[in-house]
């Protein structure tokens, strides 16, 4: 399943500059080292929900840190086969920096793509299951500068986009159209109105290869643990209403990856404000 990633932090490139000659030099600062964080293993369900144990897991993620924030995440399926390796400049913020490589179940390489500060940079290579090249794209800081596609026989074919996001069937089909559709269908609870409670909720769901919405859930819990029971109860009502509204979304035009319709994990922030 394709999952689209976002990030808030860019990783700066290392800059080296020559200093002018001088009769006196400042003492160099003592080198400091930051011990890498310990390796972690997490287990997830088919709809990408974190599980407490390996029981019932669809896949697992093993994270090896290079320092306190940067590291490499390896994804294994339920059978233990390596599916993906992703280098991150910041693991928690999901800032890709370096190579991301994926494999078919047979062990044959499927894709290899480069990132710099969470932008595509360098080559994107896609292979057929038999190892023949399917696509070669060139990127510079997120902008595609060249691209070519090939058929199973190795001959060039007309170029097509590698990744196409789902399009909603209302309004202009954009992310904002999805947000507005959920807001219109959400019934604001009376308790929240009495308390003049404003809320911001991140709702996640899956759009399958037929464009249908499923696996609707709250992706992040913004409410602090220590909160008045009345506020917590009202917020829970808002969440329940928003989730039901998301379940009522109309079908999407399915997303595509390398010309194939695929299931896509989708998330939208929904803001509710009393005015």
PDB file of C-alpha atoms in Angstrom:
ATOM      1  CA  UNK A   1       0.000   0.000   0.000  1.00  0.00           C
ATOM      2  CA  UNK A   2       1.293   3.415  -0.890  1.00  0.00           C
ATOM      3  CA  UNK A   3       1.640   5.890   1.783  1.00  0.00           C
ATOM      4  CA  UNK A   4       2.402   9.566   1.022  1.00  0.00           C
ATOM      5  CA  UNK A   5       4.788  11.188   3.387  1.00  0.00           C
ATOM      6  CA  UNK A   6       4.957  14.842   4.654  1.00  0.00           C
ATOM      7  CA  UNK A   7       7.488  16.654   6.806  1.00  0.00           C
ATOM      8  CA  UNK A   8       8.052  19.895   8.694  1.00  0.00           C
ATOM      9  CA  UNK A   9      11.818  20.010   8.920  1.00  0.00           C
ATOM     10  CA  UNK A  10      14.520  20.228   6.278  1.00  0.00           C
ATOM     11  CA  UNK A  11      17.946  18.779   6.901  1.00  0.00           C
ATOM     12  CA  UNK A  12      20.658  21.313   6.053  1.00  0.00           C
ATOM     13  CA  UNK A  13      23.513  20.258   3.812  1.00  0.00           C
ATOM     14  CA  UNK A  14      27.009  20.294   5.234  1.00  0.00           C
ATOM     15  CA  UNK A  15      28.939  23.330   4.026  1.00  0.00           C
ATOM     16  CA  UNK A  16      32.732  23.423   3.920  1.00  0.00           C
ATOM     17  CA  UNK A  17      34.564  26.728   3.466  1.00  0.00           C
ATOM     18  CA  UNK A  18      38.285  27.495   3.280  1.00  0.00           C
ATOM     19  CA  UNK A  19      39.543  29.976   5.883  1.00  0.00           C
ATOM     20  CA  UNK A  20      42.191  32.585   5.003  1.00  0.00           C
ATOM     21  CA  UNK A  21      45.747  32.048   6.262  1.00  0.00           C
ATOM     22  CA  UNK A  22      46.577  33.738   9.554  1.00  0.00           C
ATOM     23  CA  UNK A  23      49.538  33.954  11.889  1.00  0.00           C
ATOM     24  CA  UNK A  24      47.312  33.027  14.788  1.00  0.00           C
ATOM     25  CA  UNK A  25      44.580  30.431  14.827  1.00  0.00           C
ATOM     26  CA  UNK A  26      41.732  29.976  17.221  1.00  0.00           C
ATOM     27  CA  UNK A  27      41.752  26.719  19.138  1.00  0.00           C
ATOM     28  CA  UNK A  28      39.474  24.143  17.613  1.00  0.00           C
ATOM     29  CA  UNK A  29      36.443  23.231  19.712  1.00  0.00           C
ATOM     30  CA  UNK A  30      36.515  19.837  21.295  1.00  0.00           C
ATOM     31  CA  UNK A  31      34.725  17.213  19.250  1.00  0.00           C
ATOM     32  CA  UNK A  32      31.451  16.054  20.713  1.00  0.00           C
ATOM     33  CA  UNK A  33      29.703  12.850  19.909  1.00  0.00           C
ATOM     34  CA  UNK A  34      26.069  12.033  20.392  1.00  0.00           C
ATOM     35  CA  UNK A  35      25.384   8.419  21.137  1.00  0.00           C
ATOM     36  CA  UNK A  36      22.842   6.942  18.736  1.00  0.00           C
ATOM     37  CA  UNK A  37      19.494   5.924  20.120  1.00  0.00           C
ATOM     38  CA  UNK A  38      18.891   2.193  20.566  1.00  0.00           C
ATOM     39  CA  UNK A  39      17.319   0.180  17.779  1.00  0.00           C
ATOM     40  CA  UNK A  40      13.518  -0.027  17.902  1.00  0.00           C
ATOM     41  CA  UNK A  41      11.019  -2.502  16.467  1.00  0.00           C
ATOM     42  CA  UNK A  42       7.346  -1.659  15.905  1.00  0.00           C
ATOM     43  CA  UNK A  43       4.515  -3.849  14.637  1.00  0.00           C
ATOM     44  CA  UNK A  44       1.627  -2.596  12.482  1.00  0.00           C
ATOM     45  CA  UNK A  45      -1.704  -3.857  11.210  1.00  0.00           C
ATOM     46  CA  UNK A  46      -2.710  -3.854   7.543  1.00  0.00           C
ATOM     47  CA  UNK A  47      -4.333  -0.420   8.026  1.00  0.00           C
ATOM     48  CA  UNK A  48      -1.097   0.964   9.566  1.00  0.00           C
ATOM     49  CA  UNK A  49      -2.225   0.938  13.203  1.00  0.00           C
ATOM     50  CA  UNK A  50       0.534   0.432  15.774  1.00  0.00           C
ATOM     51  CA  UNK A  51       0.163  -2.892  17.615  1.00  0.00           C
ATOM     52  CA  UNK A  52       1.464  -3.758  21.107  1.00  0.00           C
ATOM     53  CA  UNK A  53       2.992  -7.079  19.974  1.00  0.00           C
ATOM     54  CA  UNK A  54       3.795  -9.024  16.808  1.00  0.00           C
ATOM     55  CA  UNK A  55       0.518 -10.934  17.049  1.00  0.00           C
ATOM     56  CA  UNK A  56      -1.695 -10.147  14.055  1.00  0.00           C
ATOM     57  CA  UNK A  57       0.878  -7.777  12.541  1.00  0.00           C
ATOM     58  CA  UNK A  58       0.944  -7.243   8.785  1.00  0.00           C
ATOM     59  CA  UNK A  59       4.463  -5.810   8.866  1.00  0.00           C
ATOM     60  CA  UNK A  60       7.141  -4.516  11.202  1.00  0.00           C
ATOM     61  CA  UNK A  61       9.473  -1.522  11.145  1.00  0.00           C
ATOM     62  CA  UNK A  62      13.005  -1.762  12.516  1.00  0.00           C
ATOM     63  CA  UNK A  63      14.695   1.597  13.103  1.00  0.00           C
ATOM     64  CA  UNK A  64      18.464   1.888  13.483  1.00  0.00           C
ATOM     65  CA  UNK A  65      19.664   5.362  14.514  1.00  0.00           C
ATOM     66  CA  UNK A  66      22.859   7.063  13.374  1.00  0.00           C
ATOM     67  CA  UNK A  67      22.541   9.706  16.096  1.00  0.00           C
ATOM     68  CA  UNK A  68      19.711  11.103  18.209  1.00  0.00           C
ATOM     69  CA  UNK A  69      17.409  11.880  15.242  1.00  0.00           C
ATOM     70  CA  UNK A  70      18.730  10.438  11.952  1.00  0.00           C
ATOM     71  CA  UNK A  71      18.467   6.793  11.057  1.00  0.00           C
ATOM     72  CA  UNK A  72      17.394   4.025   8.715  1.00  0.00           C
ATOM     73  CA  UNK A  73      14.014   2.276   8.787  1.00  0.00           C
ATOM     74  CA  UNK A  74      13.671  -1.259   7.441  1.00  0.00           C
ATOM     75  CA  UNK A  75      10.226  -2.659   6.672  1.00  0.00           C
ATOM     76  CA  UNK A  76       9.607  -6.428   6.779  1.00  0.00           C
ATOM     77  CA  UNK A  77       6.401  -8.238   5.874  1.00  0.00           C
ATOM     78  CA  UNK A  78       4.702 -10.780   8.148  1.00  0.00           C
ATOM     79  CA  UNK A  79       6.883 -13.550   6.705  1.00  0.00           C
ATOM     80  CA  UNK A  80      10.067 -11.622   7.512  1.00  0.00           C
ATOM     81  CA  UNK A  81      10.929 -10.605   3.943  1.00  0.00           C
ATOM     82  CA  UNK A  82      12.611  -7.228   3.542  1.00  0.00           C
ATOM     83  CA  UNK A  83      10.306  -4.889   1.614  1.00  0.00           C
ATOM     84  CA  UNK A  84      11.782  -1.416   2.003  1.00  0.00           C
ATOM     85  CA  UNK A  85      14.778   0.487   3.383  1.00  0.00           C
ATOM     86  CA  UNK A  86      14.423   4.238   3.932  1.00  0.00           C
ATOM     87  CA  UNK A  87      17.100   6.687   5.110  1.00  0.00           C
ATOM     88  CA  UNK A  88      15.827   9.586   7.224  1.00  0.00           C
ATOM     89  CA  UNK A  89      17.541  12.789   8.266  1.00  0.00           C
ATOM     90  CA  UNK A  90      14.940  12.992  11.030  1.00  0.00           C
ATOM     91  CA  UNK A  91      13.074   9.791  11.811  1.00  0.00           C
ATOM     92  CA  UNK A  92      10.344  11.234  14.048  1.00  0.00           C
ATOM     93  CA  UNK A  93       9.481  13.990  11.571  1.00  0.00           C
ATOM     94  CA  UNK A  94       9.753  11.564   8.624  1.00  0.00           C
ATOM     95  CA  UNK A  95      12.287  13.725   6.767  1.00  0.00           C
ATOM     96  CA  UNK A  96      13.779  11.543   4.051  1.00  0.00           C
ATOM     97  CA  UNK A  97      17.466  12.119   3.365  1.00  0.00           C
ATOM     98  CA  UNK A  98      19.320   9.540   1.312  1.00  0.00           C
ATOM     99  CA  UNK A  99      18.146   6.494  -0.588  1.00  0.00           C
ATOM    100  CA  UNK A 100      14.837   4.647  -0.387  1.00  0.00           C
ATOM    101  CA  UNK A 101      14.861   1.148  -1.882  1.00  0.00           C
ATOM    102  CA  UNK A 102      12.023  -1.368  -2.269  1.00  0.00           C
ATOM    103  CA  UNK A 103      11.907  -5.017  -3.353  1.00  0.00           C
ATOM    104  CA  UNK A 104       9.420  -7.431  -4.856  1.00  0.00           C
ATOM    105  CA  UNK A 105       8.487 -10.513  -2.818  1.00  0.00           C
ATOM    106  CA  UNK A 106      10.926 -12.464  -4.986  1.00  0.00           C
ATOM    107  CA  UNK A 107      13.827 -10.362  -3.716  1.00  0.00           C
ATOM    108  CA  UNK A 108      14.219  -8.538  -7.037  1.00  0.00           C
ATOM    109  CA  UNK A 109      14.701  -4.778  -6.637  1.00  0.00           C
ATOM    110  CA  UNK A 110      11.550  -2.811  -7.436  1.00  0.00           C
ATOM    111  CA  UNK A 111      12.452   0.862  -6.904  1.00  0.00           C
ATOM    112  CA  UNK A 112      15.381   3.048  -5.883  1.00  0.00           C
ATOM    113  CA  UNK A 113      14.963   6.770  -5.289  1.00  0.00           C
ATOM    114  CA  UNK A 114      17.104   9.503  -3.786  1.00  0.00           C
ATOM    115  CA  UNK A 115      16.044  12.251  -1.378  1.00  0.00           C
ATOM    116  CA  UNK A 116      17.719  15.348  -0.024  1.00  0.00           C
ATOM    117  CA  UNK A 117      16.079  17.272   2.822  1.00  0.00           C
ATOM    118  CA  UNK A 118      12.776  15.487   2.069  1.00  0.00           C
ATOM    119  CA  UNK A 119      12.815  16.417  -1.621  1.00  0.00           C
ATOM    120  CA  UNK A 120      13.427  14.013  -4.464  1.00  0.00           C
ATOM    121  CA  UNK A 121      17.010  14.496  -5.584  1.00  0.00           C
ATOM    122  CA  UNK A 122      18.926  12.336  -8.021  1.00  0.00           C
ATOM    123  CA  UNK A 123      17.502   9.326  -9.819  1.00  0.00           C
ATOM    124  CA  UNK A 124      14.205   7.512  -9.449  1.00  0.00           C
ATOM    125  CA  UNK A 125      14.576   4.019 -10.902  1.00  0.00           C
ATOM    126  CA  UNK A 126      11.718   1.520 -11.274  1.00  0.00           C
ATOM    127  CA  UNK A 127      12.188  -2.067 -12.442  1.00  0.00           C
ATOM    128  CA  UNK A 128       9.900  -4.781 -13.774  1.00  0.00           C
ATOM    129  CA  UNK A 129       9.708  -8.037 -11.758  1.00  0.00           C
ATOM    130  CA  UNK A 130      12.195  -9.605 -14.184  1.00  0.00           C
ATOM    131  CA  UNK A 131      14.753  -6.868 -13.489  1.00  0.00           C
ATOM    132  CA  UNK A 132      14.284  -4.831 -16.679  1.00  0.00           C
ATOM    133  CA  UNK A 133      14.196  -1.052 -16.304  1.00  0.00           C
ATOM    134  CA  UNK A 134      10.655   0.389 -16.349  1.00  0.00           C
ATOM    135  CA  UNK A 135      11.331   4.056 -15.511  1.00  0.00           C
ATOM    136  CA  UNK A 136      14.228   6.471 -15.064  1.00  0.00           C
ATOM    137  CA  UNK A 137      13.480   9.969 -13.742  1.00  0.00           C
ATOM    138  CA  UNK A 138      15.963  12.680 -12.786  1.00  0.00           C
ATOM    139  CA  UNK A 139      15.223  15.167  -9.980  1.00  0.00           C
ATOM    140  CA  UNK A 140      16.997  18.239  -8.661  1.00  0.00           C
ATOM    141  CA  UNK A 141      15.717  19.482  -5.291  1.00  0.00           C
ATOM    142  CA  UNK A 142      12.221  18.168  -5.872  1.00  0.00           C
ATOM    143  CA  UNK A 143      11.866  19.198  -9.515  1.00  0.00           C
ATOM    144  CA  UNK A 144      11.866  16.598 -12.257  1.00  0.00           C
ATOM    145  CA  UNK A 145      14.370  17.551 -14.925  1.00  0.00           C
ATOM    146  CA  UNK A 146      14.109  14.467 -17.142  1.00  0.00           C
ATOM    147  CA  UNK A 147      12.137  11.263 -17.368  1.00  0.00           C
ATOM    148  CA  UNK A 148      11.686   8.225 -19.571  1.00  0.00           C
ATOM    149  CA  UNK A 149       9.552   5.074 -19.415  1.00  0.00           C
ATOM    150  CA  UNK A 150      10.084   1.661 -20.994  1.00  0.00           C
ATOM    151  CA  UNK A 151       7.877  -1.271 -21.917  1.00  0.00           C
ATOM    152  CA  UNK A 152       8.484  -4.885 -20.855  1.00  0.00           C
ATOM    153  CA  UNK A 153      10.481  -5.358 -24.062  1.00  0.00           C
ATOM    154  CA  UNK A 154      12.860  -2.552 -23.093  1.00  0.00           C
ATOM    155  CA  UNK A 155      11.580  -0.170 -25.776  1.00  0.00           C
ATOM    156  CA  UNK A 156      10.651   3.448 -24.883  1.00  0.00           C
ATOM    157  CA  UNK A 157       6.950   4.192 -24.278  1.00  0.00           C
ATOM    158  CA  UNK A 158       5.148   7.553 -23.800  1.00  0.00           C
ATOM    159  CA  UNK A 159       6.007   9.128 -20.460  1.00  0.00           C
ATOM    160  CA  UNK A 160       3.427   9.052 -17.640  1.00  0.00           C
ATOM    161  CA  UNK A 161       3.499  10.376 -14.080  1.00  0.00           C
ATOM    162  CA  UNK A 162       4.900   8.077 -11.438  1.00  0.00           C
ATOM    163  CA  UNK A 163       2.577   9.089  -8.600  1.00  0.00           C
ATOM    164  CA  UNK A 164      -0.988  10.419  -8.941  1.00  0.00           C
ATOM    165  CA  UNK A 165      -2.979  11.338  -5.842  1.00  0.00           C
ATOM    166  CA  UNK A 166      -6.661  10.359  -5.445  1.00  0.00           C
ATOM    167  CA  UNK A 167      -9.190  13.006  -6.512  1.00  0.00           C
ATOM    168  CA  UNK A 168     -12.401  13.536  -4.553  1.00  0.00           C
ATOM    169  CA  UNK A 169     -15.696  13.437  -6.446  1.00  0.00           C
ATOM    170  CA  UNK A 170     -17.062  16.713  -5.011  1.00  0.00           C
ATOM    171  CA  UNK A 171     -15.978  20.304  -5.593  1.00  0.00           C
ATOM    172  CA  UNK A 172     -12.602  20.675  -7.248  1.00  0.00           C
ATOM    173  CA  UNK A 173     -11.508  17.276  -5.930  1.00  0.00           C
ATOM    174  CA  UNK A 174      -8.738  18.763  -3.804  1.00  0.00           C
ATOM    175  CA  UNK A 175      -7.715  18.109  -0.222  1.00  0.00           C
ATOM    176  CA  UNK A 176      -9.760  21.164   0.798  1.00  0.00           C
ATOM    177  CA  UNK A 177     -12.848  19.663  -0.850  1.00  0.00           C
ATOM    178  CA  UNK A 178     -12.409  16.602   1.377  1.00  0.00           C
ATOM    179  CA  UNK A 179     -12.046  18.789   4.484  1.00  0.00           C
ATOM    180  CA  UNK A 180     -15.184  20.761   3.627  1.00  0.00           C
ATOM    181  CA  UNK A 181     -17.175  17.580   2.965  1.00  0.00           C
ATOM    182  CA  UNK A 182     -16.287  16.217   6.415  1.00  0.00           C
ATOM    183  CA  UNK A 183     -17.066  19.526   8.107  1.00  0.00           C
ATOM    184  CA  UNK A 184     -20.486  19.732   6.417  1.00  0.00           C
ATOM    185  CA  UNK A 185     -21.400  16.225   7.538  1.00  0.00           C
ATOM    186  CA  UNK A 186     -20.200  16.653  11.130  1.00  0.00           C
ATOM    187  CA  UNK A 187     -22.870  17.355  13.746  1.00  0.00           C
ATOM    188  CA  UNK A 188     -21.352  19.579  16.407  1.00  0.00           C
ATOM    189  CA  UNK A 189     -22.337  18.184  19.839  1.00  0.00           C
ATOM    190  CA  UNK A 190     -24.413  20.349  22.171  1.00  0.00           C
ATOM    191  CA  UNK A 191     -21.882  19.876  24.966  1.00  0.00           C
ATOM    192  CA  UNK A 192     -19.140  21.298  22.747  1.00  0.00           C
ATOM    193  CA  UNK A 193     -21.348  24.246  21.822  1.00  0.00           C
ATOM    194  CA  UNK A 194     -22.081  25.009  25.489  1.00  0.00           C
ATOM    195  CA  UNK A 195     -18.375  24.916  26.311  1.00  0.00           C
ATOM    196  CA  UNK A 196     -17.452  26.882  23.153  1.00  0.00           C
ATOM    197  CA  UNK A 197     -14.939  24.129  22.460  1.00  0.00           C
ATOM    198  CA  UNK A 198     -12.688  24.521  19.430  1.00  0.00           C
ATOM    199  CA  UNK A 199     -10.933  21.428  18.113  1.00  0.00           C
ATOM    200  CA  UNK A 200      -8.446  20.309  15.491  1.00  0.00           C
ATOM    201  CA  UNK A 201      -8.450  16.627  14.547  1.00  0.00           C
ATOM    202  CA  UNK A 202      -6.215  14.708  12.143  1.00  0.00           C
ATOM    203  CA  UNK A 203      -8.346  12.047  10.470  1.00  0.00           C
ATOM    204  CA  UNK A 204      -6.752   9.216   8.538  1.00  0.00           C
ATOM    205  CA  UNK A 205      -8.345   6.713   6.185  1.00  0.00           C
ATOM    206  CA  UNK A 206      -7.588   4.423   3.274  1.00  0.00           C
ATOM    207  CA  UNK A 207      -8.753   4.943  -0.312  1.00  0.00           C
ATOM    208  CA  UNK A 208      -8.740   1.542  -1.979  1.00  0.00           C
ATOM    209  CA  UNK A 209      -8.015   0.765  -5.631  1.00  0.00           C
ATOM    210  CA  UNK A 210     -11.721   1.273  -6.432  1.00  0.00           C
ATOM    211  CA  UNK A 211     -11.762   4.707  -4.768  1.00  0.00           C
ATOM    212  CA  UNK A 212     -13.758   3.637  -1.704  1.00  0.00           C
ATOM    213  CA  UNK A 213     -13.034   5.062   1.754  1.00  0.00           C
ATOM    214  CA  UNK A 214     -12.275   2.673   4.628  1.00  0.00           C
ATOM    215  CA  UNK A 215     -10.263   2.161   7.819  1.00  0.00           C
ATOM    216  CA  UNK A 216     -11.246   5.616   9.120  1.00  0.00           C
ATOM    217  CA  UNK A 217      -9.437   6.564  12.321  1.00  0.00           C
ATOM    218  CA  UNK A 218      -7.956   9.426  14.344  1.00  0.00           C
ATOM    219  CA  UNK A 219      -4.260   9.691  13.500  1.00  0.00           C
ATOM    220  CA  UNK A 220      -3.195  11.899  16.386  1.00  0.00           C
ATOM    221  CA  UNK A 221      -4.658  12.635  19.811  1.00  0.00           C
ATOM    222  CA  UNK A 222      -4.270  16.406  20.382  1.00  0.00           C
ATOM    223  CA  UNK A 223      -6.086  16.496  23.750  1.00  0.00           C
ATOM    224  CA  UNK A 224      -3.726  16.554  26.782  1.00  0.00           C
ATOM    225  CA  UNK A 225      -4.080  13.774  29.324  1.00  0.00           C
ATOM    226  CA  UNK A 226      -4.772  16.161  32.191  1.00  0.00           C
ATOM    227  CA  UNK A 227      -8.016  17.822  31.175  1.00  0.00           C
ATOM    228  CA  UNK A 228     -11.398  18.468  32.773  1.00  0.00           C
ATOM    229  CA  UNK A 229     -13.765  15.493  32.327  1.00  0.00           C
ATOM    230  CA  UNK A 230     -16.441  17.710  30.754  1.00  0.00           C
ATOM    231  CA  UNK A 231     -14.020  18.941  28.087  1.00  0.00           C
ATOM    232  CA  UNK A 232     -12.745  15.434  27.418  1.00  0.00           C
ATOM    233  CA  UNK A 233     -16.270  14.087  27.002  1.00  0.00           C
ATOM    234  CA  UNK A 234     -17.203  16.903  24.615  1.00  0.00           C
ATOM    235  CA  UNK A 235     -14.046  16.341  22.593  1.00  0.00           C
ATOM    236  CA  UNK A 236     -14.793  12.628  22.353  1.00  0.00           C
ATOM    237  CA  UNK A 237     -18.224  13.494  20.925  1.00  0.00           C
ATOM    238  CA  UNK A 238     -16.624  15.757  18.312  1.00  0.00           C
ATOM    239  CA  UNK A 239     -14.233  12.977  17.317  1.00  0.00           C
ATOM    240  CA  UNK A 240     -17.022  10.430  17.012  1.00  0.00           C
ATOM    241  CA  UNK A 241     -19.094  12.776  14.857  1.00  0.00           C
ATOM    242  CA  UNK A 242     -16.131  13.639  12.617  1.00  0.00           C
ATOM    243  CA  UNK A 243     -15.245   9.967  12.148  1.00  0.00           C
ATOM    244  CA  UNK A 244     -18.804   9.162  11.114  1.00  0.00           C
ATOM    245  CA  UNK A 245     -18.728  12.088   8.667  1.00  0.00           C
ATOM    246  CA  UNK A 246     -15.498  10.761   7.127  1.00  0.00           C
ATOM    247  CA  UNK A 247     -17.072   7.318   6.705  1.00  0.00           C
ATOM    248  CA  UNK A 248     -19.794   8.981   4.608  1.00  0.00           C
ATOM    249  CA  UNK A 249     -17.349  10.484   2.100  1.00  0.00           C
ATOM    250  CA  UNK A 250     -18.199   9.803  -1.520  1.00  0.00           C
ATOM    251  CA  UNK A 251     -15.834   7.715  -3.664  1.00  0.00           C
ATOM    252  CA  UNK A 252     -12.568   9.129  -5.011  1.00  0.00           C
ATOM    253  CA  UNK A 253     -10.924   8.706  -8.358  1.00  0.00           C
ATOM    254  CA  UNK A 254      -8.286   6.180  -7.252  1.00  0.00           C
ATOM    255  CA  UNK A 255      -4.637   7.064  -6.858  1.00  0.00           C
ATOM    256  CA  UNK A 256      -1.999   5.615  -9.125  1.00  0.00           C
ATOM    257  CA  UNK A 257       1.585   4.504  -8.695  1.00  0.00           C
ATOM    258  CA  UNK A 258       3.624   4.001 -11.846  1.00  0.00           C
ATOM    259  CA  UNK A 259       0.479   3.662 -13.958  1.00  0.00           C
ATOM    260  CA  UNK A 260      -1.273   1.170 -11.656  1.00  0.00           C
ATOM    261  CA  UNK A 261      -4.279   1.964  -9.443  1.00  0.00           C
ATOM    262  CA  UNK A 262      -3.328   1.415  -5.803  1.00  0.00           C
ATOM    263  CA  UNK A 263      -4.716   1.786  -2.308  1.00  0.00           C
ATOM    264  CA  UNK A 264      -3.558   5.028  -0.686  1.00  0.00           C
ATOM    265  CA  UNK A 265      -3.338   6.103   2.950  1.00  0.00           C
ATOM    266  CA  UNK A 266      -4.803   9.608   3.217  1.00  0.00           C
ATOM    267  CA  UNK A 267      -5.024  12.092   6.090  1.00  0.00           C
ATOM    268  CA  UNK A 268      -6.688  15.476   6.501  1.00  0.00           C
ATOM    269  CA  UNK A 269      -6.669  17.994   9.378  1.00  0.00           C
ATOM    270  CA  UNK A 270     -10.182  19.054  10.371  1.00  0.00           C
ATOM    271  CA  UNK A 271     -10.652  22.266  12.387  1.00  0.00           C
ATOM    272  CA  UNK A 272     -13.845  23.062  14.282  1.00  0.00           C
ATOM    273  CA  UNK A 273     -14.231  26.584  15.635  1.00  0.00           C
ATOM    274  CA  UNK A 274     -17.109  28.322  17.431  1.00  0.00           C
ATOM    275  CA  UNK A 275     -17.663  31.813  16.003  1.00  0.00           C
TER     276      UNK A 275
END
